Short mmCIF file of C-alpha atoms in Angstrom, two decimals:
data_model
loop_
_atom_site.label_atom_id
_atom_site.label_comp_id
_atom_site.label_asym_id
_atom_site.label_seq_id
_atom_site.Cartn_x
_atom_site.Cartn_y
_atom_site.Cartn_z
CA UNK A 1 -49.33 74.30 48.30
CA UNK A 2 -50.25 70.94 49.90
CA UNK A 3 -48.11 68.45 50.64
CA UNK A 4 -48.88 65.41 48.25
CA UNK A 5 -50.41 62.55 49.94
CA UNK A 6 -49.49 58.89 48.84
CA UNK A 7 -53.12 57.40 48.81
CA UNK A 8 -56.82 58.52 48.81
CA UNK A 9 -59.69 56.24 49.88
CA UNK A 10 -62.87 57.61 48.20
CA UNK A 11 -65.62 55.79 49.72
CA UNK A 12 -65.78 54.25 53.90
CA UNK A 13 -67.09 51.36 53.32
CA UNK A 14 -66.03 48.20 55.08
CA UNK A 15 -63.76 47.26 52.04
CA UNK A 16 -62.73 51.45 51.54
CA UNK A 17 -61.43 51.27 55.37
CA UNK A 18 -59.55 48.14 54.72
CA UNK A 19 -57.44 49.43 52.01
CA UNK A 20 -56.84 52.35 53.71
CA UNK A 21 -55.33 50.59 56.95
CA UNK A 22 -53.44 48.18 54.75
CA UNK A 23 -51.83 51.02 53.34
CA UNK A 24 -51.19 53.35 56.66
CA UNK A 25 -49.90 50.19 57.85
CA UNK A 26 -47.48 50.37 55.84
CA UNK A 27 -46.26 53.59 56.35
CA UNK A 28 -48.06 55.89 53.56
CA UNK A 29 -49.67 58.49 54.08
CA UNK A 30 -53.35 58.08 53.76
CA UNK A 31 -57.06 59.92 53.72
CA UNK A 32 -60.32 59.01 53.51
CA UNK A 33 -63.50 60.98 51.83
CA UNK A 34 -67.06 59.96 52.57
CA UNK A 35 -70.10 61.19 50.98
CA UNK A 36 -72.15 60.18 54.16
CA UNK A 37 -72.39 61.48 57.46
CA UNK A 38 -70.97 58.62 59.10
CA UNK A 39 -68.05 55.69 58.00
CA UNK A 40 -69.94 51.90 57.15
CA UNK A 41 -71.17 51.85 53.83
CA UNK A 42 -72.82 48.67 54.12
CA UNK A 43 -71.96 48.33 57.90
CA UNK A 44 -73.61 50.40 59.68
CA UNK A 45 -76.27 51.41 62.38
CA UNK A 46 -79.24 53.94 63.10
CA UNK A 47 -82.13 54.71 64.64
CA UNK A 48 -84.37 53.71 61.77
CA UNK A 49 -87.33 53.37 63.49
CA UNK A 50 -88.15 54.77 67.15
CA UNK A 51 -85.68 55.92 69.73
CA UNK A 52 -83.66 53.04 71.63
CA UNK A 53 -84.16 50.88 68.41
CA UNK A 54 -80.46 49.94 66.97
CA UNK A 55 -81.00 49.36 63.16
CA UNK A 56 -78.76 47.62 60.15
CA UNK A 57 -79.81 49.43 57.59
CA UNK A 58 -77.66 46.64 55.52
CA UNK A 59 -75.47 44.39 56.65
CA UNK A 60 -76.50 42.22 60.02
CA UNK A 61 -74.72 38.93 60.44
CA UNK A 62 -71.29 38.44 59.46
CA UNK A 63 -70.39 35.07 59.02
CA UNK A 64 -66.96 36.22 56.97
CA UNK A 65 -65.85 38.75 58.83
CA UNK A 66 -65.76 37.47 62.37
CA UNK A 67 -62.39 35.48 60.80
CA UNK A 68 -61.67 37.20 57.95
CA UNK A 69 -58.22 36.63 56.45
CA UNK A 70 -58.30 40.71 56.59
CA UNK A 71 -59.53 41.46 59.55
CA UNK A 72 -57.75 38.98 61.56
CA UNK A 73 -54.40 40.47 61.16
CA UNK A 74 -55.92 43.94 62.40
CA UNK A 75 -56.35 44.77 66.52
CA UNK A 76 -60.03 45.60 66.22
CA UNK A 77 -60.77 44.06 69.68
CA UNK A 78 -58.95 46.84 71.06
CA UNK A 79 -60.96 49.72 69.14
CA UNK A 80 -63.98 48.61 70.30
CA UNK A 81 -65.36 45.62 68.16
CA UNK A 82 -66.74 42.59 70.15
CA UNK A 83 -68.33 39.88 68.89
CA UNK A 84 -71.62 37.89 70.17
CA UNK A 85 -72.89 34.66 69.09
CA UNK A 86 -76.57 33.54 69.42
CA UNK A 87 -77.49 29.82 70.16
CA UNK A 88 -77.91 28.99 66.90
CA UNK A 89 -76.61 30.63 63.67
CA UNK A 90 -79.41 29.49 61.59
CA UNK A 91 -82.57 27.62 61.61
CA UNK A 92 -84.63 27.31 58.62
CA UNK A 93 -88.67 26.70 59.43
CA UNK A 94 -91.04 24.39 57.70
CA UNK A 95 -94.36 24.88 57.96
CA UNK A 96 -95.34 21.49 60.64
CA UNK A 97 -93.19 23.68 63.10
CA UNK A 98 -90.19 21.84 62.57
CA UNK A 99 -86.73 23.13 61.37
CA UNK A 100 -83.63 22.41 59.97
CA UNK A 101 -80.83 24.09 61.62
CA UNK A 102 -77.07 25.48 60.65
CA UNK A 103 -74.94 24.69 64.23
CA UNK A 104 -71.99 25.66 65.61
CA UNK A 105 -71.75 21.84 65.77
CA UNK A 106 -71.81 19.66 62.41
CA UNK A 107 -73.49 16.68 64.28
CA UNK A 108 -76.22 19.20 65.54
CA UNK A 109 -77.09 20.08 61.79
CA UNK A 110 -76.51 16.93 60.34
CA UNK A 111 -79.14 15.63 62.93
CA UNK A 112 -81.74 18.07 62.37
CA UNK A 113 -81.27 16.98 58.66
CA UNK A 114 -83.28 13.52 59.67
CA UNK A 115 -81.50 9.91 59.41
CA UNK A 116 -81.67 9.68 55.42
CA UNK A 117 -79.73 12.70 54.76
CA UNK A 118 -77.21 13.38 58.08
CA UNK A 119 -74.45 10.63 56.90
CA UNK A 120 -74.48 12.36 53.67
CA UNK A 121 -74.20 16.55 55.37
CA UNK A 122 -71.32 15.11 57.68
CA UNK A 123 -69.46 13.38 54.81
CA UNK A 124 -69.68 16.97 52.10
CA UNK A 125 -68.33 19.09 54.70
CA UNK A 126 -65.61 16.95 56.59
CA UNK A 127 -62.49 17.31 54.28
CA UNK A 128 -62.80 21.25 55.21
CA UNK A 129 -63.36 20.57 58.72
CA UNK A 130 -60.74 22.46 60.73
CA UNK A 131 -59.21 23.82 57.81
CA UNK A 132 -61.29 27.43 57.57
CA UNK A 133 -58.29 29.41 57.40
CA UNK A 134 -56.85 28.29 54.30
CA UNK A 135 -60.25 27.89 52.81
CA UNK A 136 -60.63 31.52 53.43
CA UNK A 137 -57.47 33.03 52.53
CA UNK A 138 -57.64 30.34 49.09
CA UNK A 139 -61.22 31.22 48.14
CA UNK A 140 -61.79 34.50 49.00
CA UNK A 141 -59.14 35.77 46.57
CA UNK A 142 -58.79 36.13 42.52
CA UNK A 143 -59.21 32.71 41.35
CA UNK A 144 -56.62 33.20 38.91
CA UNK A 145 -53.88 34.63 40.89
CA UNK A 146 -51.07 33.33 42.47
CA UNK A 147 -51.23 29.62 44.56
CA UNK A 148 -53.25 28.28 46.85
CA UNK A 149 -52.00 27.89 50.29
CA UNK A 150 -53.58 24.37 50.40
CA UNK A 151 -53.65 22.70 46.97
CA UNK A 152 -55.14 19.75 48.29
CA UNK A 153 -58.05 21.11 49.91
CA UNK A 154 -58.38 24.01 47.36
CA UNK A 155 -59.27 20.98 44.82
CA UNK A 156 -61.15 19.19 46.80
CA UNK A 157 -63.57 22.50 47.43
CA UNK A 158 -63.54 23.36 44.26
CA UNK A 159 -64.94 20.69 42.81
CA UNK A 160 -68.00 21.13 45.18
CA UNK A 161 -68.00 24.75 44.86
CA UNK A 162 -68.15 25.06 40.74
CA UNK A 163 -71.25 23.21 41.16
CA UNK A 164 -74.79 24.43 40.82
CA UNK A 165 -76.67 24.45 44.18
CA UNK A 166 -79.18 23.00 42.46
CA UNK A 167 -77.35 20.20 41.33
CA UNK A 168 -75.28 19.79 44.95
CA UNK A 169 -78.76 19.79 46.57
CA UNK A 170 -79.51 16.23 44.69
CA UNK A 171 -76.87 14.34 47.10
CA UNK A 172 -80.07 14.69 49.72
CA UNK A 173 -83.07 12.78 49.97
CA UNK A 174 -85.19 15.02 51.83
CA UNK A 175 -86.79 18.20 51.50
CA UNK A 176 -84.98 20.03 54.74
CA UNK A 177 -81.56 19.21 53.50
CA UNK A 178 -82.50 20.58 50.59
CA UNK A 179 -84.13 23.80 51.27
CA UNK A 180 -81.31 24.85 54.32
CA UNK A 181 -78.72 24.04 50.80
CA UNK A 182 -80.47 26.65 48.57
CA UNK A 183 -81.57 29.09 51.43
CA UNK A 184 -77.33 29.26 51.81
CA UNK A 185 -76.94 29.77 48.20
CA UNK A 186 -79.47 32.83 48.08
CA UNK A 187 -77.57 34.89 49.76
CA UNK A 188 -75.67 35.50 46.71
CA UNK A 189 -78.79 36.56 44.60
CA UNK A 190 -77.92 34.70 41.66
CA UNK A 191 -80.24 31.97 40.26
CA UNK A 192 -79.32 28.36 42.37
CA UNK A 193 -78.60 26.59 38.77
CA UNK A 194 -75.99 28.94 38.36
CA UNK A 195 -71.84 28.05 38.69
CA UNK A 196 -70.67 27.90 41.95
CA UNK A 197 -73.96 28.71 43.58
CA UNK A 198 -72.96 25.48 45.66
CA UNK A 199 -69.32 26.57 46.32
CA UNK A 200 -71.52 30.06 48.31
CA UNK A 201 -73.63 27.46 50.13
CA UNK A 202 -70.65 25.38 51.15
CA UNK A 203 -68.73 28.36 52.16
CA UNK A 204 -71.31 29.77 54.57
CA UNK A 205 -72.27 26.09 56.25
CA UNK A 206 -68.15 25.84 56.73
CA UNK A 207 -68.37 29.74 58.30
CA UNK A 208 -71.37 28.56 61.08
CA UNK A 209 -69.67 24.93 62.10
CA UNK A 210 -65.87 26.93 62.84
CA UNK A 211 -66.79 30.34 63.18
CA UNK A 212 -71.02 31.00 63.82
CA UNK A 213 -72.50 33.86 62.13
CA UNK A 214 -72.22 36.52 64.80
CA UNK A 215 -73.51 40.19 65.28
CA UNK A 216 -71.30 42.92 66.29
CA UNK A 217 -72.47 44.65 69.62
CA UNK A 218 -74.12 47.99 69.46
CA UNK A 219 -74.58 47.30 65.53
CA UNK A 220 -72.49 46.40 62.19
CA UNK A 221 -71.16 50.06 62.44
CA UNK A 222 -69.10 48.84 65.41
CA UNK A 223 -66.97 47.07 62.25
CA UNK A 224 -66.69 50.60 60.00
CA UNK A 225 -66.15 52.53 63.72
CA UNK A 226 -63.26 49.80 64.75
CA UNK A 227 -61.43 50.28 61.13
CA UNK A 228 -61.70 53.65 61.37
CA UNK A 229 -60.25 54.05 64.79
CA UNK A 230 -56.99 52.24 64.12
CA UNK A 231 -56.52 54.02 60.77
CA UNK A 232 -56.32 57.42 62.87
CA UNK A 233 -54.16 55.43 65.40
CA UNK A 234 -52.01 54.47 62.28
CA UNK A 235 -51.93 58.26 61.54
CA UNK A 236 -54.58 58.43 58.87
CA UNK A 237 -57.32 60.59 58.39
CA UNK A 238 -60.99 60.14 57.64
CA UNK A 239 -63.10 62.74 55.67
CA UNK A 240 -67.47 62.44 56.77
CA UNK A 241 -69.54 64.76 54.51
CA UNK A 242 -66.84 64.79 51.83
CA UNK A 243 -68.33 63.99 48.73
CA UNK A 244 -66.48 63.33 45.51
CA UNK A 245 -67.50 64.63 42.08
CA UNK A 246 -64.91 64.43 40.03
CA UNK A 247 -60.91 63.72 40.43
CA UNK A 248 -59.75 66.81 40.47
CA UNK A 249 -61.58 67.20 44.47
CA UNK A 250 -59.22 64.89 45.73
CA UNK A 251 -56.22 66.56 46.85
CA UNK A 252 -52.89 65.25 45.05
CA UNK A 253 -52.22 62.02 45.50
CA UNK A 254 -50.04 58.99 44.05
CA UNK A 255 -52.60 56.75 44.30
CA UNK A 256 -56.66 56.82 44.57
CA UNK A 257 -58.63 53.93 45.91
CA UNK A 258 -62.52 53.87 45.09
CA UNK A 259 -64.97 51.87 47.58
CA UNK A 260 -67.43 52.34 44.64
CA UNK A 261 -69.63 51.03 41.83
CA UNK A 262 -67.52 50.91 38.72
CA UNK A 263 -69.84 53.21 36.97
CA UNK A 264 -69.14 56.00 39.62
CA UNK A 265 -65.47 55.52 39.65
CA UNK A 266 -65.79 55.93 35.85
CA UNK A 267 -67.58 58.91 36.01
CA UNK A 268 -65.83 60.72 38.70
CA UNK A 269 -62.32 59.47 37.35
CA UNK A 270 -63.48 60.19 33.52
CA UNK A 271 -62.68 56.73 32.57
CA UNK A 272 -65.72 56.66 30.08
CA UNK A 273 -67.35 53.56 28.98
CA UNK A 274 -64.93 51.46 30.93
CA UNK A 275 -67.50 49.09 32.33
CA UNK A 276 -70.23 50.03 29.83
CA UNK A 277 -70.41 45.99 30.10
CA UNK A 278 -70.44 45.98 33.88
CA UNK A 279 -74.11 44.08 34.68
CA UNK A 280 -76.23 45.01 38.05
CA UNK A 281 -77.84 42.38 39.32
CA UNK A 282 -81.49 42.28 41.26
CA UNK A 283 -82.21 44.13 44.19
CA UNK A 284 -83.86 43.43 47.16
CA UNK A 285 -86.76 45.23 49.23
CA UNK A 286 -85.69 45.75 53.01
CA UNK A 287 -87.95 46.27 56.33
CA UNK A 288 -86.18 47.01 60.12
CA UNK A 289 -89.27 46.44 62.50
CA UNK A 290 -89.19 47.71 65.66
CA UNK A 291 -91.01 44.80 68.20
CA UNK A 292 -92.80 44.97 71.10
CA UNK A 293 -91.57 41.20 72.42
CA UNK A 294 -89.51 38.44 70.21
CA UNK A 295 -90.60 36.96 66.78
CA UNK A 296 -93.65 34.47 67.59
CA UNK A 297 -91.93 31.07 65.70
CA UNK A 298 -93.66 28.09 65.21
CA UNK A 299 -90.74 26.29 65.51
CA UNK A 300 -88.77 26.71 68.34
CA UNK A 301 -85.15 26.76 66.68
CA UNK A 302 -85.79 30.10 65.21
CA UNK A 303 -86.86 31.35 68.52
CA UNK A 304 -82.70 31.34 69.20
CA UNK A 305 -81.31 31.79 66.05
CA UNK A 306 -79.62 34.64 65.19
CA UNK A 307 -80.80 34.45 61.09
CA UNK A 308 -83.79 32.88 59.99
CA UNK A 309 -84.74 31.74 56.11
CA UNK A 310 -88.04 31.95 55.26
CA UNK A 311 -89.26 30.09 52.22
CA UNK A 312 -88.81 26.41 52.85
CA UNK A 313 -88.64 24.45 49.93
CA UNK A 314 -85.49 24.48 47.23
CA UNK A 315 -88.11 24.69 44.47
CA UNK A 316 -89.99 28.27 46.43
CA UNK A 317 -86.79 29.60 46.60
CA UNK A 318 -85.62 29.39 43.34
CA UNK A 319 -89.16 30.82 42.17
CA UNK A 320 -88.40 33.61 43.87
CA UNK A 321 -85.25 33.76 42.92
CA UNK A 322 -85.92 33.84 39.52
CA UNK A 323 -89.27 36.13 39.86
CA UNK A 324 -86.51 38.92 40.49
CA UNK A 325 -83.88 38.13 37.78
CA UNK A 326 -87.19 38.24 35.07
CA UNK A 327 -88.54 41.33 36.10
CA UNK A 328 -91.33 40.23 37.67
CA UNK A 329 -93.08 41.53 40.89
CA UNK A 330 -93.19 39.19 44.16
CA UNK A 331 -95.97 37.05 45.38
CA UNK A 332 -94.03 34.04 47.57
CA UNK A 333 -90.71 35.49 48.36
CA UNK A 334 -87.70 34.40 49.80
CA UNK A 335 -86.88 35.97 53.33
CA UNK A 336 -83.58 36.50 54.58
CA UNK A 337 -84.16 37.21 58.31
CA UNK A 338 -82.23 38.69 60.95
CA UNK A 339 -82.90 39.11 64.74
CA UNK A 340 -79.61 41.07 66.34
CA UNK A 341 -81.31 41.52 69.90
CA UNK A 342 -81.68 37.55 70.32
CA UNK A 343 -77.37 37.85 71.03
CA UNK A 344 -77.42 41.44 71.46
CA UNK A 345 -79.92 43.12 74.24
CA UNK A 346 -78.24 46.73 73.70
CA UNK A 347 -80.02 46.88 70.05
CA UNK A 348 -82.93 47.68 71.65
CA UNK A 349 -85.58 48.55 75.18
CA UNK A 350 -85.76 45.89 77.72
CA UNK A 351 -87.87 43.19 76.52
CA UNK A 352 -88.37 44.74 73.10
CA UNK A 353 -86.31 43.38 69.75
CA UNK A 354 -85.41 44.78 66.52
CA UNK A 355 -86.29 42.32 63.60
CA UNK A 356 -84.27 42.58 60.07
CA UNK A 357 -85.69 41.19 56.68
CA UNK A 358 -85.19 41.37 52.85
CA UNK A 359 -86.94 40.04 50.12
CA UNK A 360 -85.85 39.95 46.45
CA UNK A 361 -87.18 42.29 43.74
CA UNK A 362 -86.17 43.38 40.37
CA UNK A 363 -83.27 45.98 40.00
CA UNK A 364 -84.99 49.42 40.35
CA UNK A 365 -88.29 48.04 41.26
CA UNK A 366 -90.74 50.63 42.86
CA UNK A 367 -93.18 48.82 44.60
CA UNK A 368 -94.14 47.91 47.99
CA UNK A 369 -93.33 44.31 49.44
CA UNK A 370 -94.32 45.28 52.88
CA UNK A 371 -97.70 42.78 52.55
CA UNK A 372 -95.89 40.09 50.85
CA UNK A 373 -93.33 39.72 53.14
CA UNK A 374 -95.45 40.04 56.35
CA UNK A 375 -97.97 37.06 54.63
CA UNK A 376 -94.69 35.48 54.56
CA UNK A 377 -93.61 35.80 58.12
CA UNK A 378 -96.98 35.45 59.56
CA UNK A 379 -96.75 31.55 57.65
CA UNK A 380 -94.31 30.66 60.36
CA UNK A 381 -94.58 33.05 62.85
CA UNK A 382 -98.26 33.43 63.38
CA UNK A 383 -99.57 36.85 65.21
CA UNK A 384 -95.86 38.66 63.84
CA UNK A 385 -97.85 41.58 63.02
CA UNK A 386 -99.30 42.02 66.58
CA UNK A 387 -95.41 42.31 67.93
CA UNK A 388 -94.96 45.53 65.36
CA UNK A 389 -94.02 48.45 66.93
CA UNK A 390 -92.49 50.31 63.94
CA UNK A 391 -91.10 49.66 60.46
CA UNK A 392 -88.61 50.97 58.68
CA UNK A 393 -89.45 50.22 54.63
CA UNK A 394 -86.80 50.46 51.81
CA UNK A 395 -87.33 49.51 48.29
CA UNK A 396 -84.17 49.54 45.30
CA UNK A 397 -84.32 53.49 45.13
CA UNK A 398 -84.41 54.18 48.51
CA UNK A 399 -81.40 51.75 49.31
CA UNK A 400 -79.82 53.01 46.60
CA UNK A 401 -80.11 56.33 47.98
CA UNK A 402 -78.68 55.88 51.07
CA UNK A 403 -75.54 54.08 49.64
CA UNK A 404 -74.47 54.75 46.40
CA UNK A 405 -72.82 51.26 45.67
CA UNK A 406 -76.05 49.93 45.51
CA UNK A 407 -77.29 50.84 41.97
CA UNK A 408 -81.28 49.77 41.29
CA UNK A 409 -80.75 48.60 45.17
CA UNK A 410 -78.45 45.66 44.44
CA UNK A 411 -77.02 44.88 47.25
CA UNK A 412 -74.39 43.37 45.84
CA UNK A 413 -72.69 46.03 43.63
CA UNK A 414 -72.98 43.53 41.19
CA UNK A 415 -74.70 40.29 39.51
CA UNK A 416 -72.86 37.31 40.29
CA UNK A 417 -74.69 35.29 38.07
CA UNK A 418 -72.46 32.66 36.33
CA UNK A 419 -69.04 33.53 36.01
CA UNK A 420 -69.98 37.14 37.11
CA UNK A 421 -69.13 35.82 40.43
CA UNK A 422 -65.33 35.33 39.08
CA UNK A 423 -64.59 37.71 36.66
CA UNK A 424 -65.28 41.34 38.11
CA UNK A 425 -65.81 44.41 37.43
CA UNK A 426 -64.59 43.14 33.82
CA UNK A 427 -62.09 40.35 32.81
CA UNK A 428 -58.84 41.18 33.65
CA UNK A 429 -55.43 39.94 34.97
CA UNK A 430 -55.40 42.71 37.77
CA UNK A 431 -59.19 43.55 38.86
CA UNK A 432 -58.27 46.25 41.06
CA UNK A 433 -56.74 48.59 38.74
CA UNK A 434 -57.59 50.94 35.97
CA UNK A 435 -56.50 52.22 32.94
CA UNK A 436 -55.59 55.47 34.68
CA UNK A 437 -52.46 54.53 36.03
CA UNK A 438 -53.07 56.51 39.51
CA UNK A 439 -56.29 54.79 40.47
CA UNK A 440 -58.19 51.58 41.47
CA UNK A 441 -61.02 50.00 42.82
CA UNK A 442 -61.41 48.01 46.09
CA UNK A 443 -65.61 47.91 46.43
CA UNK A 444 -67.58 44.42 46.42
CA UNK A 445 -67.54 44.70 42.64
CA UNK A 446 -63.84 43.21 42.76
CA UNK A 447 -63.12 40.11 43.79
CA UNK A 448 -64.08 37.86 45.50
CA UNK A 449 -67.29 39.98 45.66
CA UNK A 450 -69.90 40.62 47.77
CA UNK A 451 -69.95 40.37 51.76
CA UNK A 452 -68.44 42.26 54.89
CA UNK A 453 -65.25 40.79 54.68
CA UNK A 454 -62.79 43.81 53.79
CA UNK A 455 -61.19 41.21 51.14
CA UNK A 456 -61.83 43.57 48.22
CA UNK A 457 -60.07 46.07 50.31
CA UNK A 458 -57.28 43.87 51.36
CA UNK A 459 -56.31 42.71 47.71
CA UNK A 460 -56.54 46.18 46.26
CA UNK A 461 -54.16 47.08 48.84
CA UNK A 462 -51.51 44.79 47.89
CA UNK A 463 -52.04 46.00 44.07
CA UNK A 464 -51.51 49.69 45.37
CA UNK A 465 -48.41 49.11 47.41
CA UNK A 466 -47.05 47.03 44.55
CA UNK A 467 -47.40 49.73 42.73
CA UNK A 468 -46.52 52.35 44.46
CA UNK A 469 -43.32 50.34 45.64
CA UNK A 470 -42.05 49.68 41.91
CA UNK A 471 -42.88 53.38 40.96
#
């Protein structure tokens, strides 16, 4: 008969690995089953496309994690993760060939803004300035639970962050303030009149000025491979290939952790219509190109950037935005753009790039956006198409096929429309657990949601041991 474990982690995903090192850190006994070949979930890295050619098949540029509350307190340097910064986080292209631009440096940005609008950039973000660590650990957390660290500044945030992006965008004048505002706030997929749509936009200028949007060398499964590595150095174990069907494939345990959907861990813990209620939001249609040289921009910004927003107005991006949330197909879409091998040469040949973009669709949309999206990118980066090597296409049912979390190919595991973004899976005064008394969930459909971050993970954790501790 086998011994009985104290915790298994179904699921390896960034915020699956993070609960289970929590835990082994704290002496338990833990394993870890994985449906895939491979640890990442939504970190990690193949050869999508031709041979040499490092692909993200998700995740690219992690603006949380590099300082993550989590992954801070974890020796990841040591198992292998190293982070690279390009020139420029962000630059977001207008059609004259001009650019506004998210810096390392707040006077850089504010600058690029033009003289009407950079008095009023420096002046929203410089109560936060210097203060990123308790504006993490304070806002990427259940809003309801427990204290802030910093009361102070935890008001003074939220008062921006509640707000629409929409509405924040107003405080500017001119059209580039604007549009770099609402090309932040998209990265939540929810639409940018929405509640704190301006609190994600905030949160991600604040992540460029103290801690740039980096890429992990070799690829984001350097993140899932560093996790991984001290959780066997901490005397856990790791399951590849192992997938889950029901509860009783797990071997005993006092405690299971899901890095899933909530409708999978109700059907595989028989938990029934627990989060009949729970709400997808829309997906998104992904390309990895393979390139014969760099990404032709107009305007030279981009051309050292390490993430580039296409669709330069507030008002395009909230079409397409909303195009996505109705149901309908795209025509102008919003491009969330990627280029590793500007701060990372391993990703690919010498003198050769990879190039990673999504555009939004409707959840479990089956067409292909492969022509709207390169209309798109040839608007600012004329002769794009004459740099294409290769292309790797995935629409909502393939994404959702190659990780599960990602139901109708939303990305992330969850709408956070309105208070969606707050209260998830399901209102509750402890997110993380279940009404089976042995299990929980840790994936990006807890809070504080979605993003590579391991903060899911890291609550959950705390839950478990709690828990476990009082048992």
């Amino acid at each position: 008969m086998s011994r009985m474990l104290d915790v298994v982690v179904v699921g390896a995903g960034p915020n699956g690995l993070t609960a289970a090192v929590e835990l082994a850190r704290r002496g338990l006994t833990v394993e870890v089953h994985e449906a895939a070949g491979a640890v990442g979930g939504g970190a990690r890295t193949e050869e999508l496309t031709l041979p040499g050619f490092r692909h993200d098949p998700c995740s690219a540029v992690h603006p949380l994690a590099v300082r993550s509350p989590a992954f801070e307190a974890m020796p990841l340097d040591r198992h292998g993760l190293e982070w690279l910064h390009p020139d420029l986080p962000l630059a977001h292209p207008f059609p004259d060939g001009t650019a506004a631009v998210l810096s390392r440096l707040v006077g850089e940005t504010a600058s690029a803004l033009g003289a009407r609008d950079a008095g009023t950039y420096r002046r929203l973000v410089a109560p936060f300035e210097g203060k990123w660590a308790t504006v993490a650990a304070d806002f990427l957390r259940p809003q309801w639970n427990g204290l802030p660290r910093d009361p102070v500044t935890y008001a003074r945030f939220g008062l921006v962050a509640a707000q629409p992006a929409a509405l924040l965008a107003r405080r500017f004048q001119g059209e580039k303030a604007r549009g770099l505002l609402a090309g932040l706030a998209a990265h939540g997929i929810a639409p940018l009149t929405g509640f704190g749509t301006g609190g994600m936009a905030l949160l991600f200028a604040l992540a460029a000025h103290e801690c740039g949007w980096p890429v992990p060398r070799g690829g984001s499964q350097a993140i899932a491979d560093a996790l991984a590595s001290y959780l066997r150095e901490l005397g856990g174990t790791v399951h590849t290939d192992s997938e889950v069907r029901h509860l009783d494939d797990l071997p005993p345990a006092r405690a299971y952790v899901f890095d899933t959907s909530p409708t999978a861990l109700a059907r595989i813990a028989g938990l029934g219509r627990a989060y009949a209620r729970f709400r997808y939001g829309p997906a998104v249609f992904k390309i990895d190109y393979a390139l014969d040289g760099p990404v032709p921009w107009t305007a030279e910004p981009a051309r050292r950037a390490g993430t580039v927003h296409i669709g330069p107005t507030l008002e395009e991006i909230g079409a397409a935005l909303g195009a996505a949330r109705h149901g309908r197909d795209p025509s102008v879409p919003f491009l969330i753009t990627a280029q590793p091998s500007v701060a990372d040469p391993t990703r690919a040949p010498a003198g050769k790039h990879t190039f990673w973009v999504y555009g939004h669709v409707p959840n479990g949309w089956e067409g292909d956006a492969t022509e709207v999206i390169e209309r798109q990118l040839e608007r600012f980066a004329p002769g794009f198409r004459d740099r294409v090597l290769a292309r790797a296409t995935a629409g909502p049912p393939q994404l959702a096929a190659r990780n599960a979390n990602y139901v109708g190919g939303d990305i992330a595991t969850g709408s956070v429309a309105g208070l969606r973004l707050l209260i998830r899976p399901k209102l509750a005064r402890v997110p993380y657990a279940t009404a089976h008394p042995a299990v929980f969930l840790c994936s990006s459909a807890t809070p504080p949601g979605p993003g590579v971050h391991g903060m899911s993970g890291h609550h959950a954790a705390r839950v478990v041991w709690s828990r476990l501790r009082s048992a």
